[in-house]
């Protein structure tokens, strides 16, 4: 069940900072500890930047969710950019087409409890992450 | 709220440069800092750069890459970069993300970072003396 939801535009690097700050605020609000806050905020930064840099911009949706008696922070990054041809390859440590470190997708996956990616070439990319408390 | 600024200030302290990152850094700001540091190292013939990241609440792959390139650039310009003040939660997260910061010297705080730099510079001077005596 979604207890609270907000959607932010992601068009440029200042917006990445804004989404990071909202993710931090909500992580604190649901009671995540400092290390878990830092993990979800770092993953947020990576995925938000991908949305801007590779997806040509898009949105970040931040949901406070409830499942049984646990609460979580779920973030969804969506764009209508070029999509990813080979998702397994993109999820490999060190793989980059943009001169980065290639740790954004693979590293974010390690930092959260749930990770899902849905991408279709020519249609766009959606990545969702959740950290449960 | 947004902490929009054009440049992160760089302080000159003798033969060292001191940078305190106090903002939630966006990417262009990180790139500007990298450029500015290179310019200043050359301009002042600096021997060391101390970067205090104790206010940074996260280090992602972009900031990590920037710190790594500042370190290797300064090395080529005969200066040493020391990154100080990383919060424990940030360090834990970086390791899990897969960022190693290999090639970047670190110290716990500004004081220890300064003594690392002073030690390195003193060592270099001794080395030079030794060479000239030969
Ligand atoms: N939203 C996206 N749209 C299109 N391609 C993407 C997207 N996110 C990631 N990618 C692709 O996956 C690769 C790996 O991404 P990532 O792990 O974040 O590393 P990096 O950002 O350093 O390249 C990118 O280089 C890019 O080719
Ligand atoms: Mg990335």
Short mmCIF file of C-alpha atoms and ligand atoms in Angstrom, two decimals:
data_model
loop_
_atom_site.label_atom_id
_atom_site.label_comp_id
_atom_site.label_asym_id
_atom_site.label_seq_id
_atom_site.Cartn_x
_atom_site.Cartn_y
_atom_site.Cartn_z
CA UNK A 1 0.00 0.00 0.00
CA UNK A 2 1.29 3.47 -0.86
CA UNK A 3 1.13 5.73 2.19
CA UNK A 4 2.60 8.78 0.54
CA UNK A 5 3.82 9.61 -2.94
CA UNK A 6 5.56 12.46 -4.69
CA UNK A 7 6.94 12.85 -8.19
CA UNK A 8 9.80 15.14 -9.15
CA UNK A 9 11.05 16.16 -12.55
CA UNK A 10 14.57 15.14 -13.48
CA UNK A 11 15.93 17.35 -16.23
CA UNK A 12 19.39 18.48 -15.08
CA UNK A 13 22.02 17.95 -12.41
CA UNK A 14 20.44 20.36 -9.90
CA UNK A 15 17.35 18.17 -9.98
CA UNK A 16 19.51 15.19 -9.00
CA UNK A 17 20.47 17.07 -5.84
CA UNK A 18 16.82 17.87 -5.13
CA UNK A 19 15.73 14.24 -5.50
CA UNK A 20 18.60 13.18 -3.23
CA UNK A 21 17.46 15.64 -0.57
CA UNK A 22 13.84 14.41 -0.73
CA UNK A 23 14.98 10.79 -0.54
CA UNK A 24 17.02 11.64 2.55
CA UNK A 25 14.07 13.43 4.20
CA UNK A 26 11.70 10.52 3.57
CA UNK A 27 14.29 7.95 4.69
CA UNK A 28 14.59 9.82 7.98
CA UNK A 29 10.81 10.13 8.22
CA UNK A 30 10.24 6.36 8.01
CA UNK A 31 13.00 5.78 10.55
CA UNK A 32 15.83 4.32 8.47
CA UNK A 33 19.19 4.38 10.27
CA UNK A 34 22.06 6.54 9.06
CA UNK A 35 23.80 3.82 7.06
CA UNK A 36 20.57 2.74 5.35
CA UNK A 37 19.71 6.37 4.62
CA UNK A 38 23.12 6.83 3.04
CA UNK A 39 22.68 3.69 0.95
CA UNK A 40 19.30 4.64 -0.50
CA UNK A 41 20.42 8.24 -1.09
CA UNK A 42 23.57 7.08 -2.89
CA UNK A 43 21.57 4.67 -5.06
CA UNK A 44 19.14 7.53 -5.75
CA UNK A 45 21.98 9.74 -6.89
CA UNK A 46 23.26 7.10 -9.30
CA UNK A 47 19.88 6.32 -10.83
CA UNK A 48 18.73 9.94 -11.02
CA UNK A 49 21.94 10.83 -12.84
CA UNK A 50 21.37 7.99 -15.31
CA UNK A 51 17.86 9.31 -15.98
CA UNK A 52 19.32 12.75 -16.76
CA UNK A 53 22.48 11.70 -18.59
CA UNK A 54 21.34 8.64 -20.55
CA UNK A 55 17.55 8.85 -20.47
CA UNK A 56 17.43 12.46 -21.62
CA UNK A 57 15.52 13.42 -18.49
CA UNK A 58 12.42 11.98 -16.87
CA UNK A 59 10.88 11.67 -13.43
CA UNK A 60 11.58 10.30 -9.98
CA UNK A 61 8.66 9.03 -7.92
CA UNK A 62 9.23 8.66 -4.20
CA UNK A 63 6.76 6.39 -2.37
CA UNK A 64 6.51 5.56 1.28
CA UNK A 65 5.02 2.07 1.22
CA UNK A 66 3.60 -0.42 3.64
CA UNK A 67 3.55 -4.21 3.28
CA UNK A 68 2.29 -6.29 6.16
CA UNK A 69 3.87 -4.66 9.16
CA UNK A 70 6.94 -3.30 7.43
CA UNK A 71 7.47 0.08 5.88
CA UNK A 72 9.75 1.00 3.06
CA UNK A 73 10.93 3.75 0.78
CA UNK A 74 10.47 2.97 -2.88
CA UNK A 75 11.92 5.11 -5.62
CA UNK A 76 11.09 4.81 -9.29
CA UNK A 77 13.11 6.50 -12.02
CA UNK A 78 11.49 6.71 -15.44
CA UNK A 79 12.50 8.11 -18.77
CA UNK A 80 11.45 7.90 -22.41
CA UNK A 81 15.03 7.80 -23.62
CA UNK A 82 16.86 5.32 -25.87
CA UNK A 83 16.50 2.36 -23.50
CA UNK A 84 19.10 -0.32 -22.80
CA UNK A 85 19.83 -3.02 -25.38
CA UNK A 86 21.50 -5.51 -23.07
CA UNK A 87 20.38 -5.17 -19.46
CA UNK A 88 22.67 -7.92 -18.14
CA UNK A 89 25.64 -6.15 -19.65
CA UNK A 90 24.55 -2.77 -18.27
CA UNK A 91 24.32 -4.38 -14.82
CA UNK A 92 27.94 -5.55 -14.98
CA UNK A 93 30.40 -3.74 -12.68
CA UNK A 94 32.50 -1.39 -14.76
CA UNK A 95 30.32 -1.35 -17.86
CA UNK A 96 29.78 2.16 -19.17
CA UNK A 97 28.97 3.77 -22.50
CA UNK A 98 29.41 7.27 -21.10
CA UNK A 99 32.91 7.33 -19.65
CA UNK A 100 31.69 6.75 -16.10
CA UNK A 101 32.84 4.13 -13.63
CA UNK A 102 30.03 1.76 -14.60
CA UNK A 103 28.95 1.30 -11.00
CA UNK A 104 25.61 3.11 -11.04
CA UNK A 105 23.28 0.23 -11.87
CA UNK A 106 25.33 -2.63 -10.43
CA UNK A 107 26.28 -0.70 -7.30
CA UNK A 108 22.75 0.59 -6.65
CA UNK A 109 21.46 -2.94 -6.82
CA UNK A 110 23.81 -3.88 -3.96
CA UNK A 111 22.71 -0.90 -1.88
CA UNK A 112 19.00 -1.69 -1.72
CA UNK A 113 16.71 -4.57 -0.76
CA UNK A 114 14.64 -4.72 -3.95
CA UNK A 115 15.81 -3.71 -7.40
CA UNK A 116 13.99 -3.98 -10.70
CA UNK A 117 14.70 -2.66 -14.14
CA UNK A 118 12.49 -2.52 -17.17
CA UNK A 119 13.93 -1.12 -20.37
CA UNK A 120 12.91 -1.28 -24.00
CA UNK A 121 15.07 0.14 -26.79
CA UNK A 122 13.35 3.12 -28.35
CA UNK A 123 10.74 3.30 -25.57
CA UNK A 124 12.57 4.10 -22.37
CA UNK A 125 13.80 2.85 -19.02
CA UNK A 126 12.25 2.44 -15.58
CA UNK A 127 14.31 1.45 -12.55
CA UNK A 128 12.74 0.83 -9.12
CA UNK A 129 14.51 0.42 -5.81
CA UNK A 130 13.18 -0.21 -2.31
CA UNK A 131 14.78 -0.12 1.10
CA UNK A 132 12.71 -1.69 3.88
CA UNK A 133 12.89 -0.85 7.51
CA UNK B 1 17.43 24.93 0.10
CA UNK B 2 19.31 24.39 -3.11
CA UNK B 3 22.80 25.57 -2.29
CA UNK B 4 23.35 26.75 -5.83
CA UNK B 5 26.80 28.21 -6.14
CA UNK B 6 29.19 28.57 -9.01
CA UNK B 7 32.42 27.50 -7.41
CA UNK B 8 33.71 25.75 -4.31
CA UNK B 9 36.28 28.06 -2.66
CA UNK B 10 39.91 26.98 -2.62
CA UNK B 11 42.09 28.38 0.17
CA UNK B 12 45.83 28.73 -0.18
CA UNK B 13 47.77 27.88 2.99
CA UNK B 14 51.48 28.17 2.38
CA UNK B 15 52.47 25.48 -0.08
CA UNK B 16 49.13 23.69 0.27
CA UNK B 17 45.61 24.18 -1.04
CA UNK B 18 42.64 23.57 1.21
CA UNK B 19 39.14 22.74 0.03
CA UNK B 20 36.14 22.21 2.29
CA UNK B 21 33.17 20.81 0.46
CA UNK B 22 30.17 22.20 2.30
CA UNK B 23 27.42 21.86 -0.24
CA UNK B 24 25.38 19.03 -1.62
CA UNK B 25 27.50 18.93 -4.72
CA UNK B 26 25.90 18.75 -8.12
CA UNK B 27 27.90 17.40 -11.04
CA UNK B 28 28.91 20.65 -12.71
CA UNK B 29 30.23 21.95 -9.41
CA UNK B 30 32.40 18.87 -9.01
CA UNK B 31 33.80 19.30 -12.52
CA UNK B 32 34.51 22.99 -11.87
CA UNK B 33 36.38 22.11 -8.68
CA UNK B 34 38.54 19.65 -10.54
CA UNK B 35 39.47 22.31 -13.13
CA UNK B 36 40.06 25.02 -10.54
CA UNK B 37 42.34 22.80 -8.46
CA UNK B 38 44.52 21.97 -11.45
CA UNK B 39 44.85 25.63 -12.32
CA UNK B 40 45.69 26.63 -8.75
CA UNK B 41 48.26 23.88 -8.23
CA UNK B 42 50.17 25.22 -11.22
CA UNK B 43 49.60 28.90 -10.37
CA UNK B 44 50.88 28.57 -6.78
CA UNK B 45 53.27 25.68 -7.36
CA UNK B 46 51.42 23.90 -4.55
CA UNK B 47 52.84 20.73 -3.06
CA UNK B 48 49.69 19.40 -1.52
CA UNK B 49 45.89 19.50 -1.69
CA UNK B 50 43.69 18.75 1.28
CA UNK B 51 40.04 18.03 0.55
CA UNK B 52 37.72 17.96 3.56
CA UNK B 53 34.58 15.93 2.82
CA UNK B 54 33.26 15.72 6.38
CA UNK B 55 30.11 17.61 5.33
CA UNK B 56 29.40 15.27 2.43
CA UNK B 57 26.49 12.99 3.22
CA UNK B 58 27.23 10.66 0.35
CA UNK B 59 29.92 9.92 -2.19
CA UNK B 60 28.56 8.39 -5.36
CA UNK B 61 30.51 7.15 -8.36
CA UNK B 62 30.62 10.61 -9.91
CA UNK B 63 32.15 12.30 -6.86
CA UNK B 64 34.39 9.28 -6.33
CA UNK B 65 35.67 9.55 -9.88
CA UNK B 66 36.27 13.28 -9.41
CA UNK B 67 38.33 12.67 -6.25
CA UNK B 68 40.32 10.01 -8.09
CA UNK B 69 41.09 12.28 -11.01
CA UNK B 70 42.08 15.16 -8.75
CA UNK B 71 44.51 12.79 -7.02
CA UNK B 72 46.09 11.56 -10.25
CA UNK B 73 46.20 15.01 -11.80
CA UNK B 74 47.90 16.50 -8.77
CA UNK B 75 50.40 13.63 -8.79
CA UNK B 76 51.37 14.55 -12.34
CA UNK B 77 51.84 18.13 -11.19
CA UNK B 78 54.09 16.98 -8.34
CA UNK B 79 51.54 17.57 -5.61
CA UNK B 80 49.84 15.16 -3.21
CA UNK B 81 46.09 15.05 -2.56
CA UNK B 82 44.73 13.90 0.78
CA UNK B 83 40.99 13.43 1.30
CA UNK B 84 39.92 13.80 4.93
CA UNK B 85 36.85 13.49 7.13
CA UNK B 86 34.86 10.80 5.38
CA UNK B 87 31.86 9.86 7.52
CA UNK B 88 31.69 6.18 8.49
CA UNK B 89 28.27 5.68 6.86
CA UNK B 90 29.68 7.14 3.66
CA UNK B 91 32.69 4.80 3.77
CA UNK B 92 30.49 1.73 4.33
CA UNK B 93 28.22 2.71 1.45
CA UNK B 94 31.10 3.41 -0.92
CA UNK B 95 32.55 -0.03 -0.38
CA UNK B 96 29.21 -1.67 -1.13
CA UNK B 97 28.74 0.51 -4.20
CA UNK B 98 32.09 -0.82 -5.40
CA UNK B 99 34.08 2.41 -5.18
CA UNK B 100 37.60 1.79 -3.94
CA UNK B 101 39.16 5.26 -4.22
CA UNK B 102 42.39 3.45 -4.99
CA UNK B 103 45.19 5.93 -5.49
CA UNK B 104 43.56 8.48 -3.20
CA UNK B 105 45.27 9.12 0.12
CA UNK B 106 42.90 9.53 3.04
CA UNK B 107 43.19 10.70 6.65
CA UNK B 108 40.67 10.87 9.47
CA UNK B 109 40.54 14.64 9.90
CA UNK B 110 42.06 17.92 8.76
CA UNK B 111 44.77 17.83 11.43
CA UNK B 112 45.97 14.36 10.47
CA UNK B 113 45.71 15.24 6.80
CA UNK B 114 47.94 18.26 7.34
CA UNK B 115 50.54 16.17 9.10
CA UNK B 116 50.50 13.68 6.22
CA UNK B 117 51.15 16.55 3.81
CA UNK B 118 53.81 18.14 6.02
CA UNK B 119 55.53 14.79 6.40
CA UNK B 120 55.59 14.21 2.67
CA UNK B 121 56.95 17.65 1.89
CA UNK B 122 59.61 17.40 4.63
CA UNK B 123 60.61 14.03 3.27
CA UNK B 124 60.95 15.47 -0.20
CA UNK B 125 63.23 18.27 1.05
CA UNK B 126 65.42 15.78 2.92
CA UNK B 127 65.63 13.69 -0.25
CA UNK B 128 66.77 16.75 -2.21
CA UNK B 129 69.50 17.52 0.34
CA UNK B 130 70.71 14.00 0.22
CA UNK B 131 70.95 14.12 -3.56
CA UNK B 132 72.98 17.34 -3.54
CA UNK B 133 75.43 15.95 -0.99
CA UNK B 134 76.26 13.02 -3.22
N1 LIG C 1 18.22 5.45 -18.02
C1 LIG C 1 19.07 4.90 -18.92
N2 LIG C 1 18.79 4.97 -20.25
C2 LIG C 1 19.64 4.44 -21.17
N3 LIG C 1 20.80 3.80 -20.85
C3 LIG C 1 21.11 3.70 -19.55
C4 LIG C 1 20.28 4.23 -18.52
N4 LIG C 1 20.86 3.97 -17.32
C5 LIG C 1 22.00 3.29 -17.59
N5 LIG C 1 22.16 3.14 -18.93
C6 LIG C 1 23.26 2.41 -19.60
O1 LIG C 1 23.87 1.55 -18.66
C7 LIG C 1 25.27 1.86 -18.54
C8 LIG C 1 25.75 1.62 -17.13
O2 LIG C 1 25.19 2.57 -16.24
P1 LIG C 1 25.88 2.83 -14.83
O3 LIG C 1 26.05 1.51 -14.18
O4 LIG C 1 25.11 3.85 -14.11
O5 LIG C 1 27.34 3.35 -15.22
P2 LIG C 1 27.82 4.77 -15.78
O6 LIG C 1 26.77 5.78 -15.45
O7 LIG C 1 29.10 5.03 -15.09
O8 LIG C 1 27.98 4.61 -17.26
C9 LIG C 1 25.38 3.29 -18.99
O9 LIG C 1 26.69 3.60 -19.44
C10 LIG C 1 24.34 3.36 -20.10
O10 LIG C 1 24.84 2.81 -21.29
MG1 LIG C 2 25.47 5.92 -13.91
#
